[in-house]
C-alpha cells in the first residue's frame, strides 16, 4: 500500500473549488446577459407603462427590489448592449462581468467597441472604471 499524499489531495481539492467558483461566475454572467436582453426588450415595448410606472427603471426597482439608481444603470446598460455586439457576446459567453460591461457601455460606440473590449479584457474592473472616467472628461 502506497503513501497517501494528503498535501497533494488538499491542493487538488483547493484547485477544484477555485475552478468551480470561476465556472459558476461565468454562468451567472451569461444569465445576467440574458436578463439584460429581456429587460431591453421589455423596455423597448414599454411594458412598464401598463403597470402604471413612469419609467422602466422605476418599474425594475419595484419588481426586483433594488434601488432606482441601480435599476436605471441596468436599463442603461441593457439598452447600450443592443448596439454593441462584441461586448454583448463577451458577456453572454461569461467572459466579461457586469461591472466591466457597466463601465464599457458608458463610453463604447460601434466605432470604438473592439478597442474598448480589448481594454476590458485586460484590465480589472476598477482599472477599467478609472480609464472610462478619464476618457469621458
PDB file of N, CA and C in Angstrom, residues 61-135:
ATOM      1  N   UNK A  61     -36.934  48.668 -10.345  1.00  0.00           N
ATOM      2  CA  UNK A  61     -36.607  48.822  -8.919  1.00  0.00           C
ATOM      3  C   UNK A  61     -37.692  48.182  -8.063  1.00  0.00           C
ATOM      4  N   UNK A  62     -38.925  48.424  -8.415  1.00  0.00           N
ATOM      5  CA  UNK A  62     -40.053  47.846  -7.675  1.00  0.00           C
ATOM      6  C   UNK A  62     -40.117  46.327  -7.890  1.00  0.00           C
ATOM      7  N   UNK A  63     -39.956  45.895  -9.130  1.00  0.00           N
ATOM      8  CA  UNK A  63     -40.121  44.485  -9.492  1.00  0.00           C
ATOM      9  C   UNK A  63     -39.116  43.570  -8.800  1.00  0.00           C
ATOM     10  N   UNK A  64     -37.854  43.982  -8.759  1.00  0.00           N
ATOM     11  CA  UNK A  64     -36.841  43.064  -8.232  1.00  0.00           C
ATOM     12  C   UNK A  64     -36.219  43.545  -6.924  1.00  0.00           C
ATOM     13  N   UNK A  65     -36.694  44.674  -6.404  1.00  0.00           N
ATOM     14  CA  UNK A  65     -36.249  45.108  -5.079  1.00  0.00           C
ATOM     15  C   UNK A  65     -34.852  45.679  -5.029  1.00  0.00           C
ATOM     16  N   UNK A  66     -34.526  46.544  -5.992  1.00  0.00           N
ATOM     17  CA  UNK A  66     -33.230  47.217  -5.981  1.00  0.00           C
ATOM     18  C   UNK A  66     -33.470  48.718  -5.967  1.00  0.00           C
ATOM     19  N   UNK A  67     -32.416  49.489  -5.738  1.00  0.00           N
ATOM     20  CA  UNK A  67     -32.586  50.948  -5.715  1.00  0.00           C
ATOM     21  C   UNK A  67     -32.876  51.458  -7.123  1.00  0.00           C
ATOM     22  N   UNK A  68     -33.463  52.631  -7.193  1.00  0.00           N
ATOM     23  CA  UNK A  68     -33.754  53.215  -8.509  1.00  0.00           C
ATOM     24  C   UNK A  68     -32.485  53.482  -9.290  1.00  0.00           C
ATOM     25  N   UNK A  69     -31.443  53.947  -8.618  1.00  0.00           N
ATOM     26  CA  UNK A  69     -30.186  54.208  -9.329  1.00  0.00           C
ATOM     27  C   UNK A  69     -29.605  52.931  -9.917  1.00  0.00           C
ATOM     28  N   UNK A  70     -29.627  51.856  -9.156  1.00  0.00           N
ATOM     29  CA  UNK A  70     -29.134  50.576  -9.658  1.00  0.00           C
ATOM     30  C   UNK A  70     -29.987  50.111 -10.832  1.00  0.00           C
ATOM     31  N   UNK A  71     -31.290  50.262 -10.709  1.00  0.00           N
ATOM     32  CA  UNK A  71     -32.204  49.865 -11.783  1.00  0.00           C
ATOM     33  C   UNK A  71     -31.947  50.690 -13.041  1.00  0.00           C
ATOM     34  N   UNK A  72     -31.775  51.984 -12.873  1.00  0.00           N
ATOM     35  CA  UNK A  72     -31.513  52.852 -14.033  1.00  0.00           C
ATOM     36  C   UNK A  72     -30.217  52.460 -14.735  1.00  0.00           C
ATOM     37  N   UNK A  73     -29.195  52.071 -13.973  1.00  0.00           N
ATOM     38  CA  UNK A  73     -27.935  51.626 -14.575  1.00  0.00           C
ATOM     39  C   UNK A  73     -28.127  50.335 -15.352  1.00  0.00           C
ATOM     40  N   UNK A  74     -28.929  49.430 -14.825  1.00  0.00           N
ATOM     41  CA  UNK A  74     -29.185  48.175 -15.529  1.00  0.00           C
ATOM     42  C   UNK A  74     -29.938  48.438 -16.839  1.00  0.00           C
ATOM     43  N   UNK A  75     -30.923  49.327 -16.792  1.00  0.00           N
ATOM     44  CA  UNK A  75     -31.674  49.667 -18.006  1.00  0.00           C
ATOM     45  C   UNK A  75     -30.751  50.340 -19.016  1.00  0.00           C
ATOM     46  N   UNK A  76     -29.910  51.265 -18.556  1.00  0.00           N
ATOM     47  CA  UNK A  76     -28.986  51.965 -19.450  1.00  0.00           C
ATOM     48  C   UNK A  76     -28.044  50.978 -20.125  1.00  0.00           C
ATOM     49  N   UNK A  77     -27.465  50.076 -19.341  1.00  0.00           N
ATOM     50  CA  UNK A  77     -26.547  49.079 -19.899  1.00  0.00           C
ATOM     51  C   UNK A  77     -27.282  48.142 -20.853  1.00  0.00           C
ATOM     52  N   UNK A  78     -28.485  47.731 -20.494  1.00  0.00           N
ATOM     53  CA  UNK A  78     -29.266  46.836 -21.357  1.00  0.00           C
ATOM     54  C   UNK A  78     -29.525  47.480 -22.711  1.00  0.00           C
ATOM     55  N   UNK A  79     -29.887  48.750 -22.712  1.00  0.00           N
ATOM     56  CA  UNK A  79     -30.125  49.476 -23.969  1.00  0.00           C
ATOM     57  C   UNK A  79     -28.845  49.574 -24.781  1.00  0.00           C
ATOM     58  N   UNK A  80     -27.746  49.906 -24.120  1.00  0.00           N
ATOM     59  CA  UNK A  80     -26.471  50.075 -24.824  1.00  0.00           C
ATOM     60  C   UNK A  80     -26.006  48.774 -25.465  1.00  0.00           C
ATOM     61  N   UNK A  81     -26.180  47.657 -24.766  1.00  0.00           N
ATOM     62  CA  UNK A  81     -25.714  46.369 -25.287  1.00  0.00           C
ATOM     63  C   UNK A  81     -26.398  45.988 -26.598  1.00  0.00           C
ATOM     64  N   UNK A  82     -27.568  46.536 -26.846  1.00  0.00           N
ATOM     65  CA  UNK A  82     -28.262  46.219 -28.098  1.00  0.00           C
ATOM     66  C   UNK A  82     -27.491  46.716 -29.314  1.00  0.00           C
ATOM     67  N   UNK A  83     -26.590  47.672 -29.117  1.00  0.00           N
ATOM     68  CA  UNK A  83     -25.829  48.263 -30.230  1.00  0.00           C
ATOM     69  C   UNK A  83     -24.339  47.928 -30.140  1.00  0.00           C
ATOM     70  N   UNK A  84     -23.989  47.030 -29.227  1.00  0.00           N
ATOM     71  CA  UNK A  84     -22.583  46.668 -29.004  1.00  0.00           C
ATOM     72  C   UNK A  84     -22.437  45.146 -29.036  1.00  0.00           C
ATOM     73  N   UNK A  85     -22.440  44.561 -30.234  1.00  0.00           N
ATOM     74  CA  UNK A  85     -22.462  43.096 -30.332  1.00  0.00           C
ATOM     75  C   UNK A  85     -21.222  42.396 -29.780  1.00  0.00           C
ATOM     76  N   UNK A  86     -20.062  43.011 -29.839  1.00  0.00           N
ATOM     77  CA  UNK A  86     -18.846  42.353 -29.340  1.00  0.00           C
ATOM     78  C   UNK A  86     -18.859  42.262 -27.817  1.00  0.00           C
ATOM     79  N   UNK A  87     -19.215  43.357 -27.167  1.00  0.00           N
ATOM     80  CA  UNK A  87     -19.295  43.377 -25.705  1.00  0.00           C
ATOM     81  C   UNK A  87     -20.424  42.466 -25.240  1.00  0.00           C
ATOM     82  N   UNK A  88     -21.541  42.534 -25.947  1.00  0.00           N
ATOM     83  CA  UNK A  88     -22.689  41.686 -25.616  1.00  0.00           C
ATOM     84  C   UNK A  88     -22.320  40.211 -25.693  1.00  0.00           C
ATOM     85  N   UNK A  89     -21.627  39.830 -26.749  1.00  0.00           N
ATOM     86  CA  UNK A  89     -21.236  38.431 -26.924  1.00  0.00           C
ATOM     87  C   UNK A  89     -20.252  37.988 -25.843  1.00  0.00           C
ATOM     88  N   UNK A  90     -19.298  38.857 -25.503  1.00  0.00           N
ATOM     89  CA  UNK A  90     -18.330  38.508 -24.453  1.00  0.00           C
ATOM     90  C   UNK A  90     -19.043  38.272 -23.128  1.00  0.00           C
ATOM     91  N   UNK A  91     -20.046  39.092 -22.832  1.00  0.00           N
ATOM     92  CA  UNK A  91     -20.796  38.892 -21.596  1.00  0.00           C
ATOM     93  C   UNK A  91     -21.628  37.610 -21.673  1.00  0.00           C
ATOM     94  N   UNK A  92     -22.253  37.369 -22.807  1.00  0.00           N
ATOM     95  CA  UNK A  92     -23.073  36.165 -22.979  1.00  0.00           C
ATOM     96  C   UNK A  92     -22.241  34.892 -22.823  1.00  0.00           C
ATOM     97  N   UNK A  93     -20.965  34.961 -23.148  1.00  0.00           N
ATOM     98  CA  UNK A  93     -20.060  33.817 -23.007  1.00  0.00           C
ATOM     99  C   UNK A  93     -19.486  33.720 -21.600  1.00  0.00           C
ATOM    100  N   UNK A  94     -19.865  34.661 -20.728  1.00  0.00           N
ATOM    101  CA  UNK A  94     -19.379  34.643 -19.352  1.00  0.00           C
ATOM    102  C   UNK A  94     -17.975  35.179 -19.205  1.00  0.00           C
ATOM    103  N   UNK A  95     -17.494  35.916 -20.208  1.00  0.00           N
ATOM    104  CA  UNK A  95     -16.119  36.393 -20.226  1.00  0.00           C
ATOM    105  C   UNK A  95     -15.947  37.803 -19.687  1.00  0.00           C
ATOM    106  N   UNK A  96     -17.042  38.515 -19.473  1.00  0.00           N
ATOM    107  CA  UNK A  96     -16.978  39.918 -19.068  1.00  0.00           C
ATOM    108  C   UNK A  96     -18.046  40.154 -18.014  1.00  0.00           C
ATOM    109  N   UNK A  97     -17.630  40.562 -16.832  1.00  0.00           N
ATOM    110  CA  UNK A  97     -18.570  40.773 -15.724  1.00  0.00           C
ATOM    111  C   UNK A  97     -19.475  41.974 -15.974  1.00  0.00           C
ATOM    112  N   UNK A  98     -20.583  42.024 -15.246  1.00  0.00           N
ATOM    113  CA  UNK A  98     -21.468  43.183 -15.362  1.00  0.00           C
ATOM    114  C   UNK A  98     -20.747  44.454 -14.950  1.00  0.00           C
ATOM    115  N   UNK A  99     -19.865  44.386 -13.973  1.00  0.00           N
ATOM    116  CA  UNK A  99     -19.114  45.578 -13.555  1.00  0.00           C
ATOM    117  C   UNK A  99     -18.325  46.150 -14.730  1.00  0.00           C
ATOM    118  N   UNK A 100     -17.683  45.297 -15.494  1.00  0.00           N
ATOM    119  CA  UNK A 100     -16.937  45.759 -16.658  1.00  0.00           C
ATOM    120  C   UNK A 100     -17.875  46.241 -17.760  1.00  0.00           C
ATOM    121  N   UNK A 101     -18.956  45.525 -17.976  1.00  0.00           N
ATOM    122  CA  UNK A 101     -19.923  45.915 -19.004  1.00  0.00           C
ATOM    123  C   UNK A 101     -20.535  47.272 -18.663  1.00  0.00           C
ATOM    124  N   UNK A 102     -20.862  47.463 -17.403  1.00  0.00           N
ATOM    125  CA  UNK A 102     -21.422  48.747 -16.964  1.00  0.00           C
ATOM    126  C   UNK A 102     -20.463  49.885 -17.327  1.00  0.00           C
ATOM    127  N   UNK A 103     -19.182  49.695 -17.040  1.00  0.00           N
ATOM    128  CA  UNK A 103     -18.191  50.729 -17.363  1.00  0.00           C
ATOM    129  C   UNK A 103     -18.054  50.899 -18.881  1.00  0.00           C
ATOM    130  N   UNK A 104     -17.914  49.811 -19.590  1.00  0.00           N
ATOM    131  CA  UNK A 104     -17.720  49.891 -21.041  1.00  0.00           C
ATOM    132  C   UNK A 104     -18.883  50.562 -21.750  1.00  0.00           C
ATOM    133  N   UNK A 105     -20.097  50.261 -21.326  1.00  0.00           N
ATOM    134  CA  UNK A 105     -21.267  50.819 -22.023  1.00  0.00           C
ATOM    135  C   UNK A 105     -21.433  52.314 -21.782  1.00  0.00           C
ATOM    136  N   UNK A 106     -20.672  52.872 -20.872  1.00  0.00           N
ATOM    137  CA  UNK A 106     -20.703  54.331 -20.681  1.00  0.00           C
ATOM    138  C   UNK A 106     -19.948  55.055 -21.793  1.00  0.00           C
ATOM    139  N   UNK A 107     -19.010  54.356 -22.427  1.00  0.00           N
ATOM    140  CA  UNK A 107     -18.167  55.033 -23.416  1.00  0.00           C
ATOM    141  C   UNK A 107     -18.144  54.346 -24.778  1.00  0.00           C
ATOM    142  N   UNK A 108     -18.554  53.099 -24.847  1.00  0.00           N
ATOM    143  CA  UNK A 108     -18.427  52.345 -26.097  1.00  0.00           C
ATOM    144  C   UNK A 108     -19.425  52.807 -27.144  1.00  0.00           C
ATOM    145  N   UNK A 109     -18.953  52.822 -28.367  1.00  0.00           N
ATOM    146  CA  UNK A 109     -19.781  53.059 -29.550  1.00  0.00           C
ATOM    147  C   UNK A 109     -19.454  51.939 -30.528  1.00  0.00           C
ATOM    148  N   UNK A 110     -20.260  51.762 -31.557  1.00  0.00           N
ATOM    149  CA  UNK A 110     -19.903  50.735 -32.539  1.00  0.00           C
ATOM    150  C   UNK A 110     -18.502  50.964 -33.138  1.00  0.00           C
ATOM    151  N   UNK A 111     -18.058  52.206 -33.188  1.00  0.00           N
ATOM    152  CA  UNK A 111     -16.758  52.517 -33.771  1.00  0.00           C
ATOM    153  C   UNK A 111     -15.584  52.167 -32.844  1.00  0.00           C
ATOM    154  N   UNK A 112     -15.735  52.333 -31.545  1.00  0.00           N
ATOM    155  CA  UNK A 112     -14.609  52.081 -30.632  1.00  0.00           C
ATOM    156  C   UNK A 112     -14.788  50.816 -29.786  1.00  0.00           C
ATOM    157  N   UNK A 113     -15.848  50.072 -30.055  1.00  0.00           N
ATOM    158  CA  UNK A 113     -16.180  48.906 -29.236  1.00  0.00           C
ATOM    159  C   UNK A 113     -15.050  47.881 -29.155  1.00  0.00           C
ATOM    160  N   UNK A 114     -14.454  47.524 -30.264  1.00  0.00           N
ATOM    161  CA  UNK A 114     -13.411  46.490 -30.274  1.00  0.00           C
ATOM    162  C   UNK A 114     -12.214  46.926 -29.426  1.00  0.00           C
ATOM    163  N   UNK A 115     -11.815  48.169 -29.561  1.00  0.00           N
ATOM    164  CA  UNK A 115     -10.679  48.675 -28.789  1.00  0.00           C
ATOM    165  C   UNK A 115     -10.991  48.676 -27.294  1.00  0.00           C
ATOM    166  N   UNK A 116     -12.176  49.176 -26.924  1.00  0.00           N
ATOM    167  CA  UNK A 116     -12.542  49.200 -25.511  1.00  0.00           C
ATOM    168  C   UNK A 116     -12.701  47.797 -24.946  1.00  0.00           C
ATOM    169  N   UNK A 117     -13.221  46.876 -25.747  1.00  0.00           N
ATOM    170  CA  UNK A 117     -13.359  45.496 -25.298  1.00  0.00           C
ATOM    171  C   UNK A 117     -11.985  44.898 -24.980  1.00  0.00           C
ATOM    172  N   UNK A 118     -10.989  45.199 -25.787  1.00  0.00           N
ATOM    173  CA  UNK A 118      -9.632  44.708 -25.523  1.00  0.00           C
ATOM    174  C   UNK A 118      -9.139  45.224 -24.170  1.00  0.00           C
ATOM    175  N   UNK A 119      -9.395  46.498 -23.876  1.00  0.00           N
ATOM    176  CA  UNK A 119      -9.034  47.041 -22.569  1.00  0.00           C
ATOM    177  C   UNK A 119      -9.828  46.334 -21.470  1.00  0.00           C
ATOM    178  N   UNK A 120     -11.110  46.119 -21.721  1.00  0.00           N
ATOM    179  CA  UNK A 120     -11.962  45.460 -20.736  1.00  0.00           C
ATOM    180  C   UNK A 120     -11.488  44.059 -20.391  1.00  0.00           C
ATOM    181  N   UNK A 121     -10.978  43.361 -21.363  1.00  0.00           N
ATOM    182  CA  UNK A 121     -10.468  42.004 -21.120  1.00  0.00           C
ATOM    183  C   UNK A 121      -9.154  42.035 -20.335  1.00  0.00           C
ATOM    184  N   UNK A 122      -8.353  43.087 -20.538  1.00  0.00           N
ATOM    185  CA  UNK A 122      -7.017  43.145 -19.952  1.00  0.00           C
ATOM    186  C   UNK A 122      -6.971  43.788 -18.568  1.00  0.00           C
ATOM    187  N   UNK A 123      -7.936  44.641 -18.263  1.00  0.00           N
ATOM    188  CA  UNK A 123      -7.914  45.418 -17.012  1.00  0.00           C
ATOM    189  C   UNK A 123      -8.800  44.789 -15.953  1.00  0.00           C
ATOM    190  N   UNK A 124      -8.568  45.184 -14.723  1.00  0.00           N
ATOM    191  CA  UNK A 124      -9.514  44.851 -13.660  1.00  0.00           C
ATOM    192  C   UNK A 124     -10.720  45.778 -13.813  1.00  0.00           C
ATOM    193  N   UNK A 125     -11.803  45.467 -13.146  1.00  0.00           N
ATOM    194  CA  UNK A 125     -12.990  46.327 -13.211  1.00  0.00           C
ATOM    195  C   UNK A 125     -12.677  47.721 -12.678  1.00  0.00           C
ATOM    196  N   UNK A 126     -11.894  47.809 -11.609  1.00  0.00           N
ATOM    197  CA  UNK A 126     -11.540  49.119 -11.034  1.00  0.00           C
ATOM    198  C   UNK A 126     -10.680  49.921 -12.004  1.00  0.00           C
ATOM    199  N   UNK A 127      -9.708  49.277 -12.642  1.00  0.00           N
ATOM    200  CA  UNK A 127      -8.874  49.968 -13.625  1.00  0.00           C
ATOM    201  C   UNK A 127      -9.713  50.460 -14.795  1.00  0.00           C
ATOM    202  N   UNK A 128     -10.639  49.622 -15.244  1.00  0.00           N
ATOM    203  CA  UNK A 128     -11.493  49.981 -16.364  1.00  0.00           C
ATOM    204  C   UNK A 128     -12.382  51.173 -16.008  1.00  0.00           C
ATOM    205  N   UNK A 129     -12.949  51.173 -14.817  1.00  0.00           N
ATOM    206  CA  UNK A 129     -13.766  52.307 -14.360  1.00  0.00           C
ATOM    207  C   UNK A 129     -12.961  53.599 -14.405  1.00  0.00           C
ATOM    208  N   UNK A 130     -11.728  53.552 -13.886  1.00  0.00           N
ATOM    209  CA  UNK A 130     -10.877  54.744 -13.885  1.00  0.00           C
ATOM    210  C   UNK A 130     -10.572  55.204 -15.304  1.00  0.00           C
ATOM    211  N   UNK A 131     -10.264  54.253 -16.177  1.00  0.00           N
ATOM    212  CA  UNK A 131      -9.949  54.595 -17.557  1.00  0.00           C
ATOM    213  C   UNK A 131     -11.149  55.231 -18.259  1.00  0.00           C
ATOM    214  N   UNK A 132     -12.327  54.666 -18.075  1.00  0.00           N
ATOM    215  CA  UNK A 132     -13.536  55.192 -18.714  1.00  0.00           C
ATOM    216  C   UNK A 132     -13.842  56.587 -18.178  1.00  0.00           C
ATOM    217  N   UNK A 133     -13.732  56.770 -16.867  1.00  0.00           N
ATOM    218  CA  UNK A 133     -13.950  58.114 -16.295  1.00  0.00           C
ATOM    219  C   UNK A 133     -12.987  59.122 -16.890  1.00  0.00           C
ATOM    220  N   UNK A 134     -11.728  58.732 -17.038  1.00  0.00           N
ATOM    221  CA  UNK A 134     -10.713  59.642 -17.584  1.00  0.00           C
ATOM    222  C   UNK A 134     -11.004  59.980 -19.049  1.00  0.00           C
ATOM    223  N   UNK A 135     -11.454  58.990 -19.826  1.00  0.00           N
ATOM    224  CA  UNK A 135     -11.708  59.250 -21.243  1.00  0.00           C
ATOM    225  C   UNK A 135     -12.962  60.087 -21.452  1.00  0.00           C
TER     226      UNK A 135
END
